[in-house]
mmCIF file of C-alpha atoms and ligand atoms in Angstrom:
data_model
loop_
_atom_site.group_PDB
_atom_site.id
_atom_site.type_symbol
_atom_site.label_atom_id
_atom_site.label_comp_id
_atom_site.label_asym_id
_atom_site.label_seq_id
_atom_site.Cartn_x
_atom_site.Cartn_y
_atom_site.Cartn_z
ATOM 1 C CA UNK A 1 0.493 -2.152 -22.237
ATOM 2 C CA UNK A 2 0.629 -4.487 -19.314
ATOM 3 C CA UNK A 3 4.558 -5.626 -19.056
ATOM 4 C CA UNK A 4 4.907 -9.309 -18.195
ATOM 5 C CA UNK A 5 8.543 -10.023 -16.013
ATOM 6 C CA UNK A 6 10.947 -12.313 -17.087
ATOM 7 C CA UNK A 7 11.628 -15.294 -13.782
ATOM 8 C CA UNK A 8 14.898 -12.614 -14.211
ATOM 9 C CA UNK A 9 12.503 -9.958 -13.015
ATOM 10 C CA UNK A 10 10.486 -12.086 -10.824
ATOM 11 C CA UNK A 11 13.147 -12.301 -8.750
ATOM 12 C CA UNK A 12 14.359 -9.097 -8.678
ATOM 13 C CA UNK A 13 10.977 -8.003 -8.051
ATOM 14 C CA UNK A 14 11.011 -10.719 -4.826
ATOM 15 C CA UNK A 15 14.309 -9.022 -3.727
ATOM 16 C CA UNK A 16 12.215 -5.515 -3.658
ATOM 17 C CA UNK A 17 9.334 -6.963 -2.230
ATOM 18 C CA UNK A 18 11.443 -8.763 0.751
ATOM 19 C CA UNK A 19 13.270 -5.195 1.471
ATOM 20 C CA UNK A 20 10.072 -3.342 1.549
ATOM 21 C CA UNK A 21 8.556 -6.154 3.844
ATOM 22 C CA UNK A 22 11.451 -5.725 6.119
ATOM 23 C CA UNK A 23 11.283 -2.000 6.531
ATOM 24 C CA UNK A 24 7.423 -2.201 7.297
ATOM 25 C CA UNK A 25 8.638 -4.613 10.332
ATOM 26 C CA UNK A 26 11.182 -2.343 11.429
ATOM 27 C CA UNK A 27 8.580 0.410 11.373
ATOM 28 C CA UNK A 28 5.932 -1.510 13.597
ATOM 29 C CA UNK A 29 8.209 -2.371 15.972
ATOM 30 C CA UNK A 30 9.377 1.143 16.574
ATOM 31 C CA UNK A 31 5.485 2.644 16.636
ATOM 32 C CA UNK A 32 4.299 3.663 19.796
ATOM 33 C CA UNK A 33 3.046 7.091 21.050
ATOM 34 C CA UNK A 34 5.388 9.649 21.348
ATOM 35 C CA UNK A 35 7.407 9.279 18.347
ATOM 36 C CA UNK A 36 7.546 11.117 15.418
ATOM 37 C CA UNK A 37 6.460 10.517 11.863
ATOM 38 C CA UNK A 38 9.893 12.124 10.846
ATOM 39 C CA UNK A 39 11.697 9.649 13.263
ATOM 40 C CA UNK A 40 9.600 7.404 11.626
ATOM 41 C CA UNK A 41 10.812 7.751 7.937
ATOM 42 C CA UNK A 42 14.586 8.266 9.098
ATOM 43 C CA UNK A 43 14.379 5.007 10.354
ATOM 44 C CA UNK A 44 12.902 3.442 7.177
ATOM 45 C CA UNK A 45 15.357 4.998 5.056
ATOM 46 C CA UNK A 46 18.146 4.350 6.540
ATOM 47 C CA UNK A 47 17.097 0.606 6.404
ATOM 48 C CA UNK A 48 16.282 1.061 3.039
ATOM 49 C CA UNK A 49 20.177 1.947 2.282
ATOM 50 C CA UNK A 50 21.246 -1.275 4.684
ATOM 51 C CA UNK A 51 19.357 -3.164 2.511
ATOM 52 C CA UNK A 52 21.247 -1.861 -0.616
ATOM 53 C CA UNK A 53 17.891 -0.710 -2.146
ATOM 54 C CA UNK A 54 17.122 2.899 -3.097
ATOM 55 C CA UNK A 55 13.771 4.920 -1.505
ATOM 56 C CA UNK A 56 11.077 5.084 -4.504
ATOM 57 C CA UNK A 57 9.109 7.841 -2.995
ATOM 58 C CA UNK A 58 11.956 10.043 -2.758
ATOM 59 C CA UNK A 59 11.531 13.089 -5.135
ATOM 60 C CA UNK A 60 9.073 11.360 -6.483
ATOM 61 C CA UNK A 61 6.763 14.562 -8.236
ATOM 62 C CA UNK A 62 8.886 16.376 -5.843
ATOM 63 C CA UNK A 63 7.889 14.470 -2.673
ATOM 64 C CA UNK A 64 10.616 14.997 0.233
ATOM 65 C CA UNK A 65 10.576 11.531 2.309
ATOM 66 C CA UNK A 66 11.068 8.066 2.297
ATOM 67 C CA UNK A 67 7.669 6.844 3.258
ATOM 68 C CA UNK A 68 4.123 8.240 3.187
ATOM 69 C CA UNK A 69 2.703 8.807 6.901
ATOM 70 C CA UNK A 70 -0.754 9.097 7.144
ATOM 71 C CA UNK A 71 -2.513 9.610 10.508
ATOM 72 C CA UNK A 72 -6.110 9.377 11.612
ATOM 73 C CA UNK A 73 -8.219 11.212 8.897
ATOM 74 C CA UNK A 74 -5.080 11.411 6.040
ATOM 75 C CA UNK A 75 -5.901 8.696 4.248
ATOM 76 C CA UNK A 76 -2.620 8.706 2.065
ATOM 77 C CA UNK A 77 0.674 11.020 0.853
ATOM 78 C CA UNK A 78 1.242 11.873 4.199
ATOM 79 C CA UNK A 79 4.808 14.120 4.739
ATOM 80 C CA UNK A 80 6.601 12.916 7.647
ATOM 81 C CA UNK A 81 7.248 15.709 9.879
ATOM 82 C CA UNK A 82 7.719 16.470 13.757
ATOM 83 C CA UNK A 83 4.125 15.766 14.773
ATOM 84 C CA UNK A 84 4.113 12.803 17.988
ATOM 85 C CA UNK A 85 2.118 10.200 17.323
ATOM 86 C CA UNK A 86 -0.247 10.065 20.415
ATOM 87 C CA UNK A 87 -1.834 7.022 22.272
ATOM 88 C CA UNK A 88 -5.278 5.995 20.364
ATOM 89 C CA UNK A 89 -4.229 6.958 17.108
ATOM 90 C CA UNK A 90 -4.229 5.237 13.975
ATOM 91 C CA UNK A 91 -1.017 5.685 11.090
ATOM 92 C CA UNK A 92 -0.988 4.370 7.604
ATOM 93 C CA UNK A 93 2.591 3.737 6.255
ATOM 94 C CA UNK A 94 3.213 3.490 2.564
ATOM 95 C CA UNK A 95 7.160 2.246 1.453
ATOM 96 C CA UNK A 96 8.430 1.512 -1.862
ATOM 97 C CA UNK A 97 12.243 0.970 -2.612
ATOM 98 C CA UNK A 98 14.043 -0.145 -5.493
ATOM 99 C CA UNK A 99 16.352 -3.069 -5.718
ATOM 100 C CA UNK A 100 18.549 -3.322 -8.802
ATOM 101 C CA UNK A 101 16.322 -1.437 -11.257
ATOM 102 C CA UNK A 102 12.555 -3.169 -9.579
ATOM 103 C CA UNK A 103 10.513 -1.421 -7.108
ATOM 104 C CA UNK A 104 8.307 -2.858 -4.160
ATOM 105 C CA UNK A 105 5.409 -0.950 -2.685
ATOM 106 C CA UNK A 106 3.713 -1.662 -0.131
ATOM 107 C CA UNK A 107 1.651 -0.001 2.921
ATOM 108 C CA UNK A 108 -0.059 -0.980 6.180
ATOM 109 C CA UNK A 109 -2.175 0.747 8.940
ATOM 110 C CA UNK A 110 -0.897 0.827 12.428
ATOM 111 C CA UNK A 111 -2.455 1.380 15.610
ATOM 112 C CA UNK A 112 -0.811 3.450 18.166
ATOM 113 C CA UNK A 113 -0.808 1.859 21.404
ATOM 114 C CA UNK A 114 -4.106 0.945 22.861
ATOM 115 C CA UNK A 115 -7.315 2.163 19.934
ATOM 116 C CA UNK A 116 -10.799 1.995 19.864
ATOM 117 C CA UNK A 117 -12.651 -0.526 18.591
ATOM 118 C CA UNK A 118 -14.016 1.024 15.563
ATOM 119 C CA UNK A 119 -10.642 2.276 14.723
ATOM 120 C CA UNK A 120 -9.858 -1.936 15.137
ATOM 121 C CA UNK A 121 -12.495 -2.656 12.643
ATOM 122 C CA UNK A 122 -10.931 -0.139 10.022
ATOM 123 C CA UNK A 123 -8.261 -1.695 9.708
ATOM 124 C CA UNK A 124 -9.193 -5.564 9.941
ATOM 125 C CA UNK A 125 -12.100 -4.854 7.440
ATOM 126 C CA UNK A 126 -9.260 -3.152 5.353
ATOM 127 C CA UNK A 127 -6.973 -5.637 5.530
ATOM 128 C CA UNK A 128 -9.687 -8.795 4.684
ATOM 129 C CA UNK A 129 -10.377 -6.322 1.808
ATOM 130 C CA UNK A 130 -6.636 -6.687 0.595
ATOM 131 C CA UNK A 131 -6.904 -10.505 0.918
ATOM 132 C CA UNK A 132 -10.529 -10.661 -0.833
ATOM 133 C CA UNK A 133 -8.906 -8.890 -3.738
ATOM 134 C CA UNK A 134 -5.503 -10.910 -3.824
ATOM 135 C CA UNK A 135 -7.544 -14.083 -4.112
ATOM 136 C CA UNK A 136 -8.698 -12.474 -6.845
ATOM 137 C CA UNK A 137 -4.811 -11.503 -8.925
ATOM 138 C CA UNK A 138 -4.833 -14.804 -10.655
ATOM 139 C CA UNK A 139 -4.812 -16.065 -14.110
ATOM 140 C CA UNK A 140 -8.193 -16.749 -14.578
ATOM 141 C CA UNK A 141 -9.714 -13.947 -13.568
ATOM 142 C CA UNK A 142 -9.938 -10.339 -14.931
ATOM 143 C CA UNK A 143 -8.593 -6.775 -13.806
ATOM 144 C CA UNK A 144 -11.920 -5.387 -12.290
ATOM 145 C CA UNK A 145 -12.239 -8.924 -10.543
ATOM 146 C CA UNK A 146 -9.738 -7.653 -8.084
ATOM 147 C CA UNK A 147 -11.599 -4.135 -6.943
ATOM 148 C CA UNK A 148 -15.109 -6.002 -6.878
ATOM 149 C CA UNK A 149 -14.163 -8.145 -4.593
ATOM 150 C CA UNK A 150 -12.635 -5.384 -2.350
ATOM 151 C CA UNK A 151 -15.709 -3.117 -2.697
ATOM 152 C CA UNK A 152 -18.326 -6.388 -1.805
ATOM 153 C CA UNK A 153 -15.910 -6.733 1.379
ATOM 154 C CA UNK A 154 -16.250 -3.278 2.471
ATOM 155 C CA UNK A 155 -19.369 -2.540 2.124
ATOM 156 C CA UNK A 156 -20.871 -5.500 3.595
ATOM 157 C CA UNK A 157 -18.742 -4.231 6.654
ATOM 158 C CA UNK A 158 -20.207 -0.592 6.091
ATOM 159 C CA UNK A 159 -17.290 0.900 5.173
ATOM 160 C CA UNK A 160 -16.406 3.288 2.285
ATOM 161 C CA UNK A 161 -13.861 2.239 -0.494
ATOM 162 C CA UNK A 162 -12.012 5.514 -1.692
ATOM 163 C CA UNK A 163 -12.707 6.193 -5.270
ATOM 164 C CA UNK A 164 -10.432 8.922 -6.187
ATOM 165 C CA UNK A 165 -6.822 6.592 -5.714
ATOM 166 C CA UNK A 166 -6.486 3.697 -6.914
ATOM 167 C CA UNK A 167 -3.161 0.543 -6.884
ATOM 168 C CA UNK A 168 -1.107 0.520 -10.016
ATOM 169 C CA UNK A 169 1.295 -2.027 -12.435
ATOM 170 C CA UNK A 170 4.892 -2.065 -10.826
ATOM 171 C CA UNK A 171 7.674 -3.784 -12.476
ATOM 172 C CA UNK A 172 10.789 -1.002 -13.387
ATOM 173 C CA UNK A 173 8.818 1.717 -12.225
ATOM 174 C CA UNK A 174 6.492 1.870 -9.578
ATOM 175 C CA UNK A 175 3.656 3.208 -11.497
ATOM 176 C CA UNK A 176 2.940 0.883 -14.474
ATOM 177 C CA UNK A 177 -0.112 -0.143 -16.580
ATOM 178 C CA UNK A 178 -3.376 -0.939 -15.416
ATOM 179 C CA UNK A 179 -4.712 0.842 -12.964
ATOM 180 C CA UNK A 180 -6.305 -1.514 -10.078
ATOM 181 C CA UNK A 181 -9.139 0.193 -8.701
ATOM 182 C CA UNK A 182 -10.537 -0.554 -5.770
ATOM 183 C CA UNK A 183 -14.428 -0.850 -6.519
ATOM 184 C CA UNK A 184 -16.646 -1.713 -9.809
ATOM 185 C CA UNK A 185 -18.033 -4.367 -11.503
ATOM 186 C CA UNK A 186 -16.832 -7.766 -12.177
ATOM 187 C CA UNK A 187 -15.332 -9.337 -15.223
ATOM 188 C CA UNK A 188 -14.363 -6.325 -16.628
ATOM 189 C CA UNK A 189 -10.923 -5.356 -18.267
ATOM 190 C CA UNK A 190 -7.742 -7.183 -19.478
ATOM 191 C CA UNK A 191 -7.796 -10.687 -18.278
ATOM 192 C CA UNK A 192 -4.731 -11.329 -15.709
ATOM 193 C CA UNK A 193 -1.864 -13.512 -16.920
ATOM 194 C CA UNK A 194 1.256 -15.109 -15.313
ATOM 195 C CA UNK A 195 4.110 -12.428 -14.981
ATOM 196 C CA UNK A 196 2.263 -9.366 -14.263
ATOM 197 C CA UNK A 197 2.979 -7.623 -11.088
ATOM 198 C CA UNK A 198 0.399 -5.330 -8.924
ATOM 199 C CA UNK A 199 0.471 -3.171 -6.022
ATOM 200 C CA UNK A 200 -3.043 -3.648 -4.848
ATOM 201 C CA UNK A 201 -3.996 -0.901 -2.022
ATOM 202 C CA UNK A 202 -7.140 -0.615 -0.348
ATOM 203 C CA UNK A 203 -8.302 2.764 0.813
ATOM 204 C CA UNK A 204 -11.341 2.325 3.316
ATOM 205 C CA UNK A 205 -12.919 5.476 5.635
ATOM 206 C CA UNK A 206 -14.753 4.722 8.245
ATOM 207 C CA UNK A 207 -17.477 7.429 7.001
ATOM 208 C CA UNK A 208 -18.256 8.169 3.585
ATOM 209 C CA UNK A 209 -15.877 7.940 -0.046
ATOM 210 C CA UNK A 210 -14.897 11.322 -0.778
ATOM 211 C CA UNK A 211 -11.632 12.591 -0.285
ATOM 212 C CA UNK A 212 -9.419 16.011 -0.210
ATOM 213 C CA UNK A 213 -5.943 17.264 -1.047
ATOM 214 C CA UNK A 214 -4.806 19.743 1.860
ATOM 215 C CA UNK A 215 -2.970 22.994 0.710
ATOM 216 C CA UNK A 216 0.769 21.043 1.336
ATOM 217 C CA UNK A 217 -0.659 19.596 -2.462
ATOM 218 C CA UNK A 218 0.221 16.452 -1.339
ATOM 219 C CA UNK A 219 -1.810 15.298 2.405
ATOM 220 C CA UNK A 220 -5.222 13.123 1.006
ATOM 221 C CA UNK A 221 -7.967 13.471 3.872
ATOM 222 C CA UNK A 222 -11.268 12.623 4.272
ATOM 223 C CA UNK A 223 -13.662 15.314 3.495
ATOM 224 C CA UNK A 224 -15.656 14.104 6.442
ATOM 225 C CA UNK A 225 -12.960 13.469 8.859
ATOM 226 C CA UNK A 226 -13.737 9.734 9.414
ATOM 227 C CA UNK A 227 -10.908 7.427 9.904
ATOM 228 C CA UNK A 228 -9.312 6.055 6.849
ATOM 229 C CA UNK A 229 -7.358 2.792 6.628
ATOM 230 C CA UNK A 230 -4.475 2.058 3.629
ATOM 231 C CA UNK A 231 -3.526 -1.706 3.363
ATOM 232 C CA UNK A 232 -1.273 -2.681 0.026
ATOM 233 C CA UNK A 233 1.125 -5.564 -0.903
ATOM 234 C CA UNK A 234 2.701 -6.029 -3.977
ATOM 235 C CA UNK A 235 1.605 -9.120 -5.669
ATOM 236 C CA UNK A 236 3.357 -11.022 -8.884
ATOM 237 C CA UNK A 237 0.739 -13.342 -10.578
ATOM 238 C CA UNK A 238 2.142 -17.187 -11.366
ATOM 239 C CA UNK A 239 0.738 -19.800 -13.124
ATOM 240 C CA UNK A 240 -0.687 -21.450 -10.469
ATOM 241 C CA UNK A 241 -2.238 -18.208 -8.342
ATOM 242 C CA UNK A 242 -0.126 -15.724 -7.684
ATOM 243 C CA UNK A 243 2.912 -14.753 -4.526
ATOM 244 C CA UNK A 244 2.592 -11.938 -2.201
ATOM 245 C CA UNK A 245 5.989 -10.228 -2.734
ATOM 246 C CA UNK A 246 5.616 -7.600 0.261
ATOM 247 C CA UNK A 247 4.525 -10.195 2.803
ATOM 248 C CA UNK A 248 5.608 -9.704 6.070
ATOM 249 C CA UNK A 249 4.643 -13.102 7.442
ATOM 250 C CA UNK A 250 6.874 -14.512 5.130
ATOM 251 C CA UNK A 251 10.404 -12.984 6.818
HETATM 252 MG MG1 MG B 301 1.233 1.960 -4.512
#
């Protein structure tokens, strides 16, 4: 069952989003090589607390940090640790947080000082990808609208859309009903309605689809070592289209 918020929870829900936005600001502005992905996820959780929210990824299935960090090939469920982010590489961070019961979720890729320009590509292709399939989290539209759109957008950039992982319903928890894959056909599945909230997350490698769990059981790579971008906002559909809770732009 798809849950559809109360304006109660819709504004909860913005309160989350707005907190999770603000961390992800925080985090880009303190990016740059020679910092750590630990340093990295003590500074998002201790604005996390500031913020009176609580971290969502925390102990979540047992995972031991505030945000996923996810460099280069890891395409997502990165553990923050002491490796230094060097000049030239790329880091996807994922943050969710909840704020009086409602979670936000959210993720973007970073460069790392100067990068090349495929590694640019990645993640503007990535990022149009999210925006193709926002356009698409309205009421008039239905579920598999969403990951069609992101799939045509990728591929006509030829890129890869990860199959294996896939955004989520978030509303009390962060995982709710449907799943929002990123790929398929169109006008498929439950059609969207005003109320429902998504986390909507892109996965795009720069080489092929299939991905790999390393032996930490939780680091996702590419099998073939290509780059991987991870774009997601967390989006609450309206009657009229829908609001980007996670924004950044909007701060
Ligand atoms: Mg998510």
């Amino acid at each position: 069952m798809i849950v559809i918020k109360s304006s109660h929870e819709h504004q909860l829900m913005q309160r989350a989003g707005r907190i999770v936005a603000t961390v992800l600001c925080e985090l880009e502005s303190a990016i740059r090589p020679g910092v750590t992905t630990k340093e990295l996820d003590e500074l998002a959780e201790t604005t996390i607390y500031k913020l009176n929210a609580i971290p969502a990824f925390k102990g979540y299935g047992g995972f031991p940090a505030s945000i996923c960090a996810s460099v280069n090939e890891e395409v997502v469920h990165g553990i923050p640790s002491q490796r230094v982010l060097q000049e030239g590489d790329i880091i996807s961070i994922d943050v969710g947080a909840f704020y009086e019961g409602y979670c936000g979720d959210a993720a973007r890729t970073f460069p790392v000082g100067e990068i090349s320009p495929t590694a640019l590509e990645l993640l503007q292709v990535t990022k149009e990808a999210l925006y193709q399939g926002i356009a698409m989290a309205k009421a008039t539209c239905r579920l598999s609208d969403i990951g069609h759109a992101i799939q045509t957008h990728v591929e006509a950039n030829g890129l890869a859309v990860v199959r294996q992982y896939v955004g989520h319903g978030i509303g009390r928890k962060m995982h709710e009903e449907p799943q929002v894959p990123n790929f398929g056909l169109p006008g498929r599945g439950p059609r969207l309605k005003a109320g429902m909230a998504l986390a909507i997350e892109p996965m795009v490698n720069a080489g092929q689809f299939p991905v790999k769990v390393l032996s930490d059981n939780w680091t996702v790579v590419t099998q073939d070592g290509s780059l991987s971008a991870h774009f997601e906002d967390t989006v609450f559909i309206t009657e009229d289209g829908n609001e980007v809770l996670t924004a950044q732009e909007e701060l």
